[in-house]
Every structure is written in structure tokens, then in C-alpha cells.
JSON list of C-alpha atoms and ligand atoms in Angstrom, two decimals:
[
{"chain": "H", "resi": 1, "resn": "UNK", "atom": "CA", "xyz": [0.00, 0.00, 0.00]},
{"chain": "H", "resi": 2, "resn": "UNK", "atom": "CA", "xyz": [1.38, 3.40, -0.93]},
{"chain": "H", "resi": 3, "resn": "UNK", "atom": "CA", "xyz": [1.35, 6.22, 1.60]},
{"chain": "H", "resi": 4, "resn": "UNK", "atom": "CA", "xyz": [-1.81, 8.30, 1.80]},
{"chain": "H", "resi": 5, "resn": "UNK", "atom": "CA", "xyz": [-1.60, 12.09, 1.88]},
{"chain": "H", "resi": 6, "resn": "UNK", "atom": "CA", "xyz": [-3.35, 13.16, 5.05]},
{"chain": "H", "resi": 7, "resn": "UNK", "atom": "CA", "xyz": [-3.74, 16.88, 5.64]},
{"chain": "H", "resi": 8, "resn": "UNK", "atom": "CA", "xyz": [-4.23, 18.23, 9.16]},
{"chain": "H", "resi": 9, "resn": "UNK", "atom": "CA", "xyz": [-6.11, 21.53, 9.37]},
{"chain": "H", "resi": 10, "resn": "UNK", "atom": "CA", "xyz": [-3.44, 23.86, 10.81]},
{"chain": "H", "resi": 11, "resn": "UNK", "atom": "CA", "xyz": [-5.18, 27.02, 11.96]},
{"chain": "H", "resi": 12, "resn": "UNK", "atom": "CA", "xyz": [-5.24, 26.53, 15.74]},
{"chain": "H", "resi": 13, "resn": "UNK", "atom": "CA", "xyz": [-5.00, 23.59, 18.12]},
{"chain": "H", "resi": 14, "resn": "UNK", "atom": "CA", "xyz": [-2.92, 20.43, 18.36]},
{"chain": "H", "resi": 15, "resn": "UNK", "atom": "CA", "xyz": [-2.27, 19.89, 14.65]},
{"chain": "H", "resi": 16, "resn": "UNK", "atom": "CA", "xyz": [1.43, 19.09, 15.20]},
{"chain": "H", "resi": 17, "resn": "UNK", "atom": "CA", "xyz": [0.50, 16.12, 17.38]},
{"chain": "H", "resi": 18, "resn": "UNK", "atom": "CA", "xyz": [-1.87, 14.80, 14.71]},
{"chain": "H", "resi": 19, "resn": "UNK", "atom": "CA", "xyz": [0.85, 15.15, 12.07]},
{"chain": "H", "resi": 20, "resn": "UNK", "atom": "CA", "xyz": [3.18, 13.12, 14.30]},
{"chain": "H", "resi": 21, "resn": "UNK", "atom": "CA", "xyz": [0.51, 10.44, 14.86]},
{"chain": "H", "resi": 22, "resn": "UNK", "atom": "CA", "xyz": [-0.12, 10.13, 11.11]},
{"chain": "H", "resi": 23, "resn": "UNK", "atom": "CA", "xyz": [3.62, 9.86, 10.44]},
{"chain": "H", "resi": 24, "resn": "UNK", "atom": "CA", "xyz": [3.79, 7.09, 13.07]},
{"chain": "H", "resi": 25, "resn": "UNK", "atom": "CA", "xyz": [1.43, 5.03, 10.87]},
{"chain": "H", "resi": 26, "resn": "UNK", "atom": "CA", "xyz": [3.85, 5.33, 7.95]},
{"chain": "H", "resi": 27, "resn": "UNK", "atom": "CA", "xyz": [1.58, 7.67, 5.97]},
{"chain": "H", "resi": 28, "resn": "UNK", "atom": "CA", "xyz": [2.25, 11.26, 5.00]},
{"chain": "H", "resi": 29, "resn": "UNK", "atom": "CA", "xyz": [0.88, 13.85, 7.46]},
{"chain": "H", "resi": 30, "resn": "UNK", "atom": "CA", "xyz": [1.25, 17.58, 6.91]},
{"chain": "H", "resi": 31, "resn": "UNK", "atom": "CA", "xyz": [-0.46, 20.86, 7.78]},
{"chain": "H", "resi": 32, "resn": "UNK", "atom": "CA", "xyz": [-2.99, 22.46, 5.44]},
{"chain": "H", "resi": 33, "resn": "UNK", "atom": "CA", "xyz": [-4.48, 25.95, 5.62]},
{"chain": "H", "resi": 34, "resn": "UNK", "atom": "CA", "xyz": [-5.14, 26.92, 2.02]},
{"chain": "H", "resi": 35, "resn": "UNK", "atom": "CA", "xyz": [-8.36, 26.21, 0.14]},
{"chain": "H", "resi": 36, "resn": "UNK", "atom": "CA", "xyz": [-6.69, 24.80, -2.97]},
{"chain": "H", "resi": 37, "resn": "UNK", "atom": "CA", "xyz": [-4.93, 22.12, -0.90]},
{"chain": "H", "resi": 38, "resn": "UNK", "atom": "CA", "xyz": [-8.18, 20.45, 0.18]},
{"chain": "H", "resi": 39, "resn": "UNK", "atom": "CA", "xyz": [-8.96, 18.83, -3.17]},
{"chain": "H", "resi": 40, "resn": "UNK", "atom": "CA", "xyz": [-5.48, 17.24, -3.31]},
{"chain": "H", "resi": 41, "resn": "UNK", "atom": "CA", "xyz": [-5.90, 15.21, -0.08]},
{"chain": "H", "resi": 42, "resn": "UNK", "atom": "CA", "xyz": [-6.70, 11.56, 0.52]},
{"chain": "H", "resi": 43, "resn": "UNK", "atom": "CA", "xyz": [-8.01, 12.56, 3.95]},
{"chain": "H", "resi": 44, "resn": "UNK", "atom": "CA", "xyz": [-8.31, 15.50, 6.34]},
{"chain": "H", "resi": 45, "resn": "UNK", "atom": "CA", "xyz": [-7.94, 15.67, 10.12]},
{"chain": "H", "resi": 46, "resn": "UNK", "atom": "CA", "xyz": [-9.60, 18.40, 12.20]},
{"chain": "H", "resi": 47, "resn": "UNK", "atom": "CA", "xyz": [-7.51, 18.76, 15.38]},
{"chain": "H", "resi": 48, "resn": "UNK", "atom": "CA", "xyz": [-8.40, 19.47, 18.98]},
{"chain": "H", "resi": 49, "resn": "UNK", "atom": "CA", "xyz": [-8.30, 23.08, 20.12]},
{"chain": "H", "resi": 50, "resn": "UNK", "atom": "CA", "xyz": [-11.04, 25.66, 20.29]},
{"chain": "H", "resi": 51, "resn": "UNK", "atom": "CA", "xyz": [-13.86, 24.95, 17.87]},
{"chain": "H", "resi": 52, "resn": "UNK", "atom": "CA", "xyz": [-15.12, 28.57, 17.80]},
{"chain": "H", "resi": 53, "resn": "UNK", "atom": "CA", "xyz": [-11.63, 29.82, 16.88]},
{"chain": "H", "resi": 54, "resn": "UNK", "atom": "CA", "xyz": [-11.01, 27.12, 14.28]},
{"chain": "H", "resi": 55, "resn": "UNK", "atom": "CA", "xyz": [-14.40, 27.86, 12.65]},
{"chain": "H", "resi": 56, "resn": "UNK", "atom": "CA", "xyz": [-13.72, 31.61, 12.58]},
{"chain": "H", "resi": 57, "resn": "UNK", "atom": "CA", "xyz": [-10.23, 31.16, 11.14]},
{"chain": "H", "resi": 58, "resn": "UNK", "atom": "CA", "xyz": [-11.58, 28.70, 8.56]},
{"chain": "H", "resi": 59, "resn": "UNK", "atom": "CA", "xyz": [-14.01, 31.42, 7.48]},
{"chain": "H", "resi": 60, "resn": "UNK", "atom": "CA", "xyz": [-11.33, 34.09, 7.20]},
{"chain": "H", "resi": 61, "resn": "UNK", "atom": "CA", "xyz": [-8.92, 31.75, 5.37]},
{"chain": "H", "resi": 62, "resn": "UNK", "atom": "CA", "xyz": [-11.68, 30.94, 2.86]},
{"chain": "H", "resi": 63, "resn": "UNK", "atom": "CA", "xyz": [-11.59, 27.31, 3.98]},
{"chain": "H", "resi": 64, "resn": "UNK", "atom": "CA", "xyz": [-15.03, 26.92, 5.46]},
{"chain": "H", "resi": 65, "resn": "UNK", "atom": "CA", "xyz": [-16.98, 26.26, 2.27]},
{"chain": "H", "resi": 66, "resn": "UNK", "atom": "CA", "xyz": [-14.31, 24.08, 0.58]},
{"chain": "H", "resi": 67, "resn": "UNK", "atom": "CA", "xyz": [-14.09, 21.86, 3.68]},
{"chain": "H", "resi": 68, "resn": "UNK", "atom": "CA", "xyz": [-17.85, 21.64, 4.07]},
{"chain": "H", "resi": 69, "resn": "UNK", "atom": "CA", "xyz": [-18.19, 20.67, 0.40]},
{"chain": "H", "resi": 70, "resn": "UNK", "atom": "CA", "xyz": [-15.33, 18.15, 0.58]},
{"chain": "H", "resi": 71, "resn": "UNK", "atom": "CA", "xyz": [-17.02, 16.48, 3.57]},
{"chain": "H", "resi": 72, "resn": "UNK", "atom": "CA", "xyz": [-20.33, 16.32, 1.74]},
{"chain": "H", "resi": 73, "resn": "UNK", "atom": "CA", "xyz": [-18.49, 15.04, -1.33]},
{"chain": "H", "resi": 74, "resn": "UNK", "atom": "CA", "xyz": [-17.11, 12.02, 0.54]},
{"chain": "H", "resi": 75, "resn": "UNK", "atom": "CA", "xyz": [-13.61, 13.06, 1.70]},
{"chain": "H", "resi": 76, "resn": "UNK", "atom": "CA", "xyz": [-12.46, 10.94, 4.65]},
{"chain": "H", "resi": 77, "resn": "UNK", "atom": "CA", "xyz": [-12.30, 13.23, 7.69]},
{"chain": "H", "resi": 78, "resn": "UNK", "atom": "CA", "xyz": [-11.37, 12.54, 11.31]},
{"chain": "H", "resi": 79, "resn": "UNK", "atom": "CA", "xyz": [-12.03, 15.12, 14.04]},
{"chain": "H", "resi": 80, "resn": "UNK", "atom": "CA", "xyz": [-10.85, 14.94, 17.65]},
{"chain": "H", "resi": 81, "resn": "UNK", "atom": "CA", "xyz": [-12.51, 17.02, 20.38]},
{"chain": "H", "resi": 82, "resn": "UNK", "atom": "CA", "xyz": [-12.94, 20.48, 18.80]},
{"chain": "H", "resi": 83, "resn": "UNK", "atom": "CA", "xyz": [-12.74, 18.54, 15.51]},
{"chain": "H", "resi": 84, "resn": "UNK", "atom": "CA", "xyz": [-15.67, 16.39, 16.64]},
{"chain": "H", "resi": 85, "resn": "UNK", "atom": "CA", "xyz": [-17.69, 19.55, 17.37]},
{"chain": "H", "resi": 86, "resn": "UNK", "atom": "CA", "xyz": [-16.89, 20.84, 13.89]},
{"chain": "H", "resi": 87, "resn": "UNK", "atom": "CA", "xyz": [-18.30, 17.64, 12.34]},
{"chain": "H", "resi": 88, "resn": "UNK", "atom": "CA", "xyz": [-21.59, 17.76, 14.28]},
{"chain": "H", "resi": 89, "resn": "UNK", "atom": "CA", "xyz": [-24.91, 18.62, 12.68]},
{"chain": "H", "resi": 90, "resn": "UNK", "atom": "CA", "xyz": [-25.92, 20.40, 15.88]},
{"chain": "H", "resi": 91, "resn": "UNK", "atom": "CA", "xyz": [-23.93, 21.93, 18.76]},
{"chain": "H", "resi": 92, "resn": "UNK", "atom": "CA", "xyz": [-25.35, 22.27, 22.26]},
{"chain": "H", "resi": 93, "resn": "UNK", "atom": "CA", "xyz": [-23.63, 25.19, 24.01]},
{"chain": "H", "resi": 94, "resn": "UNK", "atom": "CA", "xyz": [-22.38, 26.74, 20.79]},
{"chain": "H", "resi": 95, "resn": "UNK", "atom": "CA", "xyz": [-20.69, 30.14, 20.94]},
{"chain": "H", "resi": 96, "resn": "UNK", "atom": "CA", "xyz": [-22.53, 33.09, 19.43]},
{"chain": "H", "resi": 97, "resn": "UNK", "atom": "CA", "xyz": [-22.77, 32.50, 15.69]},
{"chain": "H", "resi": 98, "resn": "UNK", "atom": "CA", "xyz": [-20.70, 29.32, 15.97]},
{"chain": "H", "resi": 99, "resn": "UNK", "atom": "CA", "xyz": [-21.06, 27.15, 12.87]},
{"chain": "H", "resi": 100, "resn": "UNK", "atom": "CA", "xyz": [-19.92, 23.63, 12.16]},
{"chain": "H", "resi": 101, "resn": "UNK", "atom": "CA", "xyz": [-18.99, 21.91, 8.91]},
{"chain": "H", "resi": 102, "resn": "UNK", "atom": "CA", "xyz": [-21.51, 19.21, 9.79]},
{"chain": "H", "resi": 103, "resn": "UNK", "atom": "CA", "xyz": [-21.50, 15.78, 8.18]},
{"chain": "H", "resi": 104, "resn": "UNK", "atom": "CA", "xyz": [-22.24, 13.54, 11.16]},
{"chain": "H", "resi": 105, "resn": "UNK", "atom": "CA", "xyz": [-25.90, 13.31, 12.10]},
{"chain": "H", "resi": 106, "resn": "UNK", "atom": "CA", "xyz": [-25.35, 13.97, 15.79]},
{"chain": "H", "resi": 107, "resn": "UNK", "atom": "CA", "xyz": [-25.84, 16.57, 18.46]},
{"chain": "H", "resi": 108, "resn": "UNK", "atom": "CA", "xyz": [-22.75, 17.22, 20.62]},
{"chain": "H", "resi": 109, "resn": "UNK", "atom": "CA", "xyz": [-22.59, 19.02, 23.93]},
{"chain": "H", "resi": 110, "resn": "UNK", "atom": "CA", "xyz": [-19.54, 21.27, 24.26]},
{"chain": "H", "resi": 111, "resn": "UNK", "atom": "CA", "xyz": [-17.53, 21.11, 27.50]},
{"chain": "H", "resi": 112, "resn": "UNK", "atom": "CA", "xyz": [-19.88, 18.31, 28.58]},
{"chain": "H", "resi": 113, "resn": "UNK", "atom": "CA", "xyz": [-17.50, 16.78, 31.13]},
{"chain": "H", "resi": 114, "resn": "UNK", "atom": "CA", "xyz": [-16.97, 20.12, 32.88]},
{"chain": "H", "resi": 115, "resn": "UNK", "atom": "CA", "xyz": [-14.29, 22.77, 32.94]},
{"chain": "H", "resi": 116, "resn": "UNK", "atom": "CA", "xyz": [-10.57, 22.61, 32.24]},
{"chain": "H", "resi": 117, "resn": "UNK", "atom": "CA", "xyz": [-9.97, 21.34, 35.80]},
{"chain": "H", "resi": 118, "resn": "UNK", "atom": "CA", "xyz": [-12.30, 18.42, 35.10]},
{"chain": "H", "resi": 119, "resn": "UNK", "atom": "CA", "xyz": [-10.05, 17.12, 32.33]},
{"chain": "H", "resi": 120, "resn": "UNK", "atom": "CA", "xyz": [-9.28, 13.44, 32.83]},
{"chain": "H", "resi": 121, "resn": "UNK", "atom": "CA", "xyz": [-7.90, 10.24, 31.34]},
{"chain": "H", "resi": 122, "resn": "UNK", "atom": "CA", "xyz": [-9.50, 6.82, 31.21]},
{"chain": "H", "resi": 123, "resn": "UNK", "atom": "CA", "xyz": [-9.20, 3.52, 29.33]},
{"chain": "H", "resi": 124, "resn": "UNK", "atom": "CA", "xyz": [-11.84, 3.15, 26.64]},
{"chain": "H", "resi": 125, "resn": "UNK", "atom": "CA", "xyz": [-13.26, 0.09, 24.90]},
{"chain": "H", "resi": 126, "resn": "UNK", "atom": "CA", "xyz": [-13.25, 1.07, 21.24]},
{"chain": "H", "resi": 127, "resn": "UNK", "atom": "CA", "xyz": [-15.10, -1.21, 18.79]},
{"chain": "H", "resi": 128, "resn": "UNK", "atom": "CA", "xyz": [-12.54, -2.59, 16.35]},
{"chain": "H", "resi": 129, "resn": "UNK", "atom": "CA", "xyz": [-9.45, -1.77, 18.42]},
{"chain": "H", "resi": 130, "resn": "UNK", "atom": "CA", "xyz": [-8.03, -4.24, 20.96]},
{"chain": "H", "resi": 131, "resn": "UNK", "atom": "CA", "xyz": [-7.01, -3.78, 23.76]},
{"chain": "H", "resi": 132, "resn": "UNK", "atom": "CA", "xyz": [-8.53, -0.58, 25.22]},
{"chain": "H", "resi": 133, "resn": "UNK", "atom": "CA", "xyz": [-7.44, 2.87, 24.06]},
{"chain": "H", "resi": 134, "resn": "UNK", "atom": "CA", "xyz": [-6.26, 5.53, 26.52]},
{"chain": "H", "resi": 135, "resn": "UNK", "atom": "CA", "xyz": [-8.70, 8.43, 26.32]},
{"chain": "H", "resi": 136, "resn": "UNK", "atom": "CA", "xyz": [-7.38, 11.90, 27.13]},
{"chain": "H", "resi": 137, "resn": "UNK", "atom": "CA", "xyz": [-10.30, 14.29, 27.67]},
{"chain": "H", "resi": 138, "resn": "UNK", "atom": "CA", "xyz": [-9.65, 18.06, 27.79]},
{"chain": "H", "resi": 139, "resn": "UNK", "atom": "CA", "xyz": [-12.78, 20.20, 28.12]},
{"chain": "H", "resi": 140, "resn": "UNK", "atom": "CA", "xyz": [-14.25, 17.55, 25.90]},
{"chain": "H", "resi": 141, "resn": "UNK", "atom": "CA", "xyz": [-17.66, 17.31, 24.27]},
{"chain": "H", "resi": 142, "resn": "UNK", "atom": "CA", "xyz": [-19.82, 14.22, 24.43]},
{"chain": "H", "resi": 143, "resn": "UNK", "atom": "CA", "xyz": [-22.39, 13.05, 21.96]},
{"chain": "H", "resi": 144, "resn": "UNK", "atom": "CA", "xyz": [-25.89, 13.86, 23.14]},
{"chain": "H", "resi": 145, "resn": "UNK", "atom": "CA", "xyz": [-27.84, 12.03, 20.41]},
{"chain": "H", "resi": 146, "resn": "UNK", "atom": "CA", "xyz": [-27.20, 10.36, 17.06]},
{"chain": "H", "resi": 147, "resn": "UNK", "atom": "CA", "xyz": [-29.25, 9.65, 13.95]},
{"chain": "H", "resi": 148, "resn": "UNK", "atom": "CA", "xyz": [-29.82, 6.19, 12.50]},
{"chain": "H", "resi": 149, "resn": "UNK", "atom": "CA", "xyz": [-26.79, 6.35, 10.17]},
{"chain": "H", "resi": 150, "resn": "UNK", "atom": "CA", "xyz": [-24.28, 6.87, 12.98]},
{"chain": "H", "resi": 151, "resn": "UNK", "atom": "CA", "xyz": [-22.32, 4.02, 14.58]},
{"chain": "H", "resi": 152, "resn": "UNK", "atom": "CA", "xyz": [-21.17, 4.50, 18.16]},
{"chain": "H", "resi": 153, "resn": "UNK", "atom": "CA", "xyz": [-17.65, 3.04, 18.57]},
{"chain": "H", "resi": 154, "resn": "UNK", "atom": "CA", "xyz": [-17.00, 3.98, 22.21]},
{"chain": "H", "resi": 155, "resn": "UNK", "atom": "CA", "xyz": [-18.85, 5.41, 25.20]},
{"chain": "H", "resi": 156, "resn": "UNK", "atom": "CA", "xyz": [-17.97, 6.66, 28.66]},
{"chain": "H", "resi": 157, "resn": "UNK", "atom": "CA", "xyz": [-20.09, 6.14, 31.76]},
{"chain": "H", "resi": 158, "resn": "UNK", "atom": "CA", "xyz": [-20.74, 9.16, 34.01]},
{"chain": "H", "resi": 159, "resn": "UNK", "atom": "CA", "xyz": [-23.18, 9.98, 36.81]},
{"chain": "H", "resi": 160, "resn": "UNK", "atom": "CA", "xyz": [-25.66, 11.00, 34.13]},
{"chain": "H", "resi": 161, "resn": "UNK", "atom": "CA", "xyz": [-25.36, 7.73, 32.18]},
{"chain": "H", "resi": 162, "resn": "UNK", "atom": "CA", "xyz": [-23.48, 6.44, 29.14]},
{"chain": "H", "resi": 163, "resn": "UNK", "atom": "CA", "xyz": [-22.32, 9.01, 26.62]},
{"chain": "H", "resi": 164, "resn": "UNK", "atom": "CA", "xyz": [-20.85, 8.21, 23.19]},
{"chain": "H", "resi": 165, "resn": "UNK", "atom": "CA", "xyz": [-17.29, 9.55, 22.78]},
{"chain": "H", "resi": 166, "resn": "UNK", "atom": "CA", "xyz": [-16.35, 7.97, 19.43]},
{"chain": "H", "resi": 167, "resn": "UNK", "atom": "CA", "xyz": [-18.66, 7.77, 16.43]},
{"chain": "H", "resi": 168, "resn": "UNK", "atom": "CA", "xyz": [-18.50, 7.04, 12.75]},
{"chain": "H", "resi": 169, "resn": "UNK", "atom": "CA", "xyz": [-20.78, 7.87, 9.86]},
{"chain": "H", "resi": 170, "resn": "UNK", "atom": "CA", "xyz": [-19.67, 6.83, 6.39]},
{"chain": "H", "resi": 171, "resn": "UNK", "atom": "CA", "xyz": [-16.48, 8.74, 5.54]},
{"chain": "H", "resi": 172, "resn": "UNK", "atom": "CA", "xyz": [-16.36, 10.53, 8.89]},
{"chain": "H", "resi": 173, "resn": "UNK", "atom": "CA", "xyz": [-14.86, 9.62, 12.27]},
{"chain": "H", "resi": 174, "resn": "UNK", "atom": "CA", "xyz": [-14.98, 11.70, 15.47]},
{"chain": "H", "resi": 175, "resn": "UNK", "atom": "CA", "xyz": [-13.65, 11.23, 19.00]},
{"chain": "H", "resi": 176, "resn": "UNK", "atom": "CA", "xyz": [-14.24, 13.39, 22.10]},
{"chain": "H", "resi": 177, "resn": "UNK", "atom": "CA", "xyz": [-10.76, 12.46, 23.27]},
{"chain": "H", "resi": 178, "resn": "UNK", "atom": "CA", "xyz": [-7.25, 13.07, 21.90]},
{"chain": "H", "resi": 179, "resn": "UNK", "atom": "CA", "xyz": [-5.37, 9.94, 20.74]},
{"chain": "H", "resi": 180, "resn": "UNK", "atom": "CA", "xyz": [-2.84, 12.36, 19.20]},
{"chain": "H", "resi": 181, "resn": "UNK", "atom": "CA", "xyz": [-1.68, 13.27, 22.71]},
{"chain": "H", "resi": 182, "resn": "UNK", "atom": "CA", "xyz": [-0.58, 9.69, 23.36]},
{"chain": "H", "resi": 183, "resn": "UNK", "atom": "CA", "xyz": [2.12, 7.57, 21.73]},
{"chain": "H", "resi": 184, "resn": "UNK", "atom": "CA", "xyz": [-0.56, 5.14, 20.55]},
{"chain": "H", "resi": 185, "resn": "UNK", "atom": "CA", "xyz": [-1.47, 5.64, 16.88]},
{"chain": "H", "resi": 186, "resn": "UNK", "atom": "CA", "xyz": [-4.11, 2.87, 16.68]},
{"chain": "H", "resi": 187, "resn": "UNK", "atom": "CA", "xyz": [-7.04, 5.29, 16.29]},
{"chain": "H", "resi": 188, "resn": "UNK", "atom": "CA", "xyz": [-5.23, 7.02, 13.40]},
{"chain": "H", "resi": 189, "resn": "UNK", "atom": "CA", "xyz": [-4.47, 3.59, 11.94]},
{"chain": "H", "resi": 190, "resn": "UNK", "atom": "CA", "xyz": [-8.15, 2.64, 12.32]},
{"chain": "H", "resi": 191, "resn": "UNK", "atom": "CA", "xyz": [-9.15, 5.83, 10.46]},
{"chain": "H", "resi": 192, "resn": "UNK", "atom": "CA", "xyz": [-6.71, 5.08, 7.65]},
{"chain": "H", "resi": 193, "resn": "UNK", "atom": "CA", "xyz": [-7.52, 1.38, 7.27]},
{"chain": "H", "resi": 194, "resn": "UNK", "atom": "CA", "xyz": [-11.28, 1.46, 7.85]},
{"chain": "H", "resi": 195, "resn": "UNK", "atom": "CA", "xyz": [-12.17, 4.78, 6.24]},
{"chain": "H", "resi": 196, "resn": "UNK", "atom": "CA", "xyz": [-9.41, 6.36, 4.12]},
{"chain": "H", "resi": 197, "resn": "UNK", "atom": "CA", "xyz": [-8.51, 3.10, 2.35]},
{"chain": "H", "resi": 198, "resn": "UNK", "atom": "CA", "xyz": [-12.17, 2.52, 1.51]},
{"chain": "H", "resi": 199, "resn": "UNK", "atom": "CA", "xyz": [-13.09, 6.03, 0.37]},
{"chain": "H", "resi": 200, "resn": "UNK", "atom": "CA", "xyz": [-9.96, 7.03, -1.50]},
{"chain": "H", "resi": 201, "resn": "UNK", "atom": "CA", "xyz": [-10.96, 8.14, -4.96]},
{"chain": "L", "resi": 1, "resn": "LIG", "atom": "N1", "xyz": [-13.83, 22.87, 24.54]},
{"chain": "L", "resi": 1, "resn": "LIG", "atom": "C1", "xyz": [-13.28, 22.99, 23.23]},
{"chain": "L", "resi": 1, "resn": "LIG", "atom": "C2", "xyz": [-14.30, 23.50, 22.22]},
{"chain": "L", "resi": 1, "resn": "LIG", "atom": "O1", "xyz": [-15.43, 23.67, 22.55]},
{"chain": "L", "resi": 1, "resn": "LIG", "atom": "C3", "xyz": [-12.71, 21.65, 22.77]},
{"chain": "L", "resi": 1, "resn": "LIG", "atom": "C4", "xyz": [-11.54, 21.28, 23.62]},
{"chain": "L", "resi": 1, "resn": "LIG", "atom": "C5", "xyz": [-10.51, 20.44, 22.94]},
{"chain": "L", "resi": 1, "resn": "LIG", "atom": "O2", "xyz": [-10.44, 20.34, 21.69]},
{"chain": "L", "resi": 1, "resn": "LIG", "atom": "N2", "xyz": [-9.62, 19.88, 23.74]},
{"chain": "L", "resi": 1, "resn": "LIG", "atom": "O3", "xyz": [-13.98, 23.72, 21.11]}
]
């Protein structure tokens, strides 16, 4: 298998860590922040960071529409944390005027697990990845509800019940947590093998 070209949206957030995780899989990971780059990619990663800021910068860099269209057109996209929020059809607790690219038929709740001080780590059973994945949650969203086309790959149990933290719909993958902040690249590998390899045009 030849190396896929996987762009990581590099406007704000932990894009460097995603680039490193992609490189650890043996594929080519690099930053993208220009509209004309989007159509040249085999896949795109939306990093963790601040979803309001990433959305605003995407607008001012003229990237918002091209990314939204690429998602709708079947590009393989993985979003972690803020990236998950950007892939949601609906955002609970959105900032004023905050928009998402959409693509996954889900409602996410921003900062669902609490404030920065409530950031935590836990082992997560992730469908299709054995053994458990270490989940790093930093002011993370959870998935409030999903439509029929969405597959839940992992959930976390809290006082208020079970909440999905990893979901997939067609060409799109999203996690509430940050595998890119660990040395374990299995979630990136999962994205590449299960989604990128199957959608690559
Ligand atoms: N709380 C951030 C947001 O709403 C996401 C945090 C993260 O990506 N670690 O965008």
C-alpha cells in the first residue's frame, strides 16, 4: 500500500501532534491551511483546540466552504474534540454564531464533562481496536444524540449515564478524546484502514 496524503487543518490547536501520529502510521501527514490544498488530499484531520476559533479562522482563510463541500463530497475526515464539534450537525452550548462543517448526524454538547480542571484520562473500549485505548479528555464534548446512520464506537459512563465519545458515519470519524496526545497511533491507523482506504478516490 502506498502512503496516503493526510492533511491536518493547521489554523489553531494540536495539529502538530496529529501530524506526528499520522507519520507514526507510515503515511504522509502535513499541515494544510489553504483552500486549494483540500482537493489534493486523501483525507483530512480536524484537530483538537477551540472549535469557535477554528471555525472563525476557517471562514477568514476561505476554507469553510471548501471543507464543508469536501465532507459532503465524501472526503475521509477525522475530528478529535474540537474537531468532533466541527463535524456535528448540531452543537449544544455553541458560541454566538458558531457554525460547524456538519456531516455527522449527531448533536454534541460542548464542554460536557466540565471545565478545564475536570479534564481526565481513562481507558476506553473502542469497537474494532483491541485492547482498550487511553482516552485523554480536555474540556471535551460528548455526543448527546445520534441519527440512524451513525455508529457508536466507544462510550464513557458518568453519573448521568453512558455518553458516546467515538462515532462514525460513512467517511467521517470523530472522538471526544485526543489519541494524538498519546504515543498510541491505533485510532489514526483505524481511520486510515477502515475509512481512508475505503473512500480514497
Ligand atoms: N472545549 C473545546 C471547544 O469547545 C474543545 C476542547 C478540545 O479540543 N480539547 O472547542
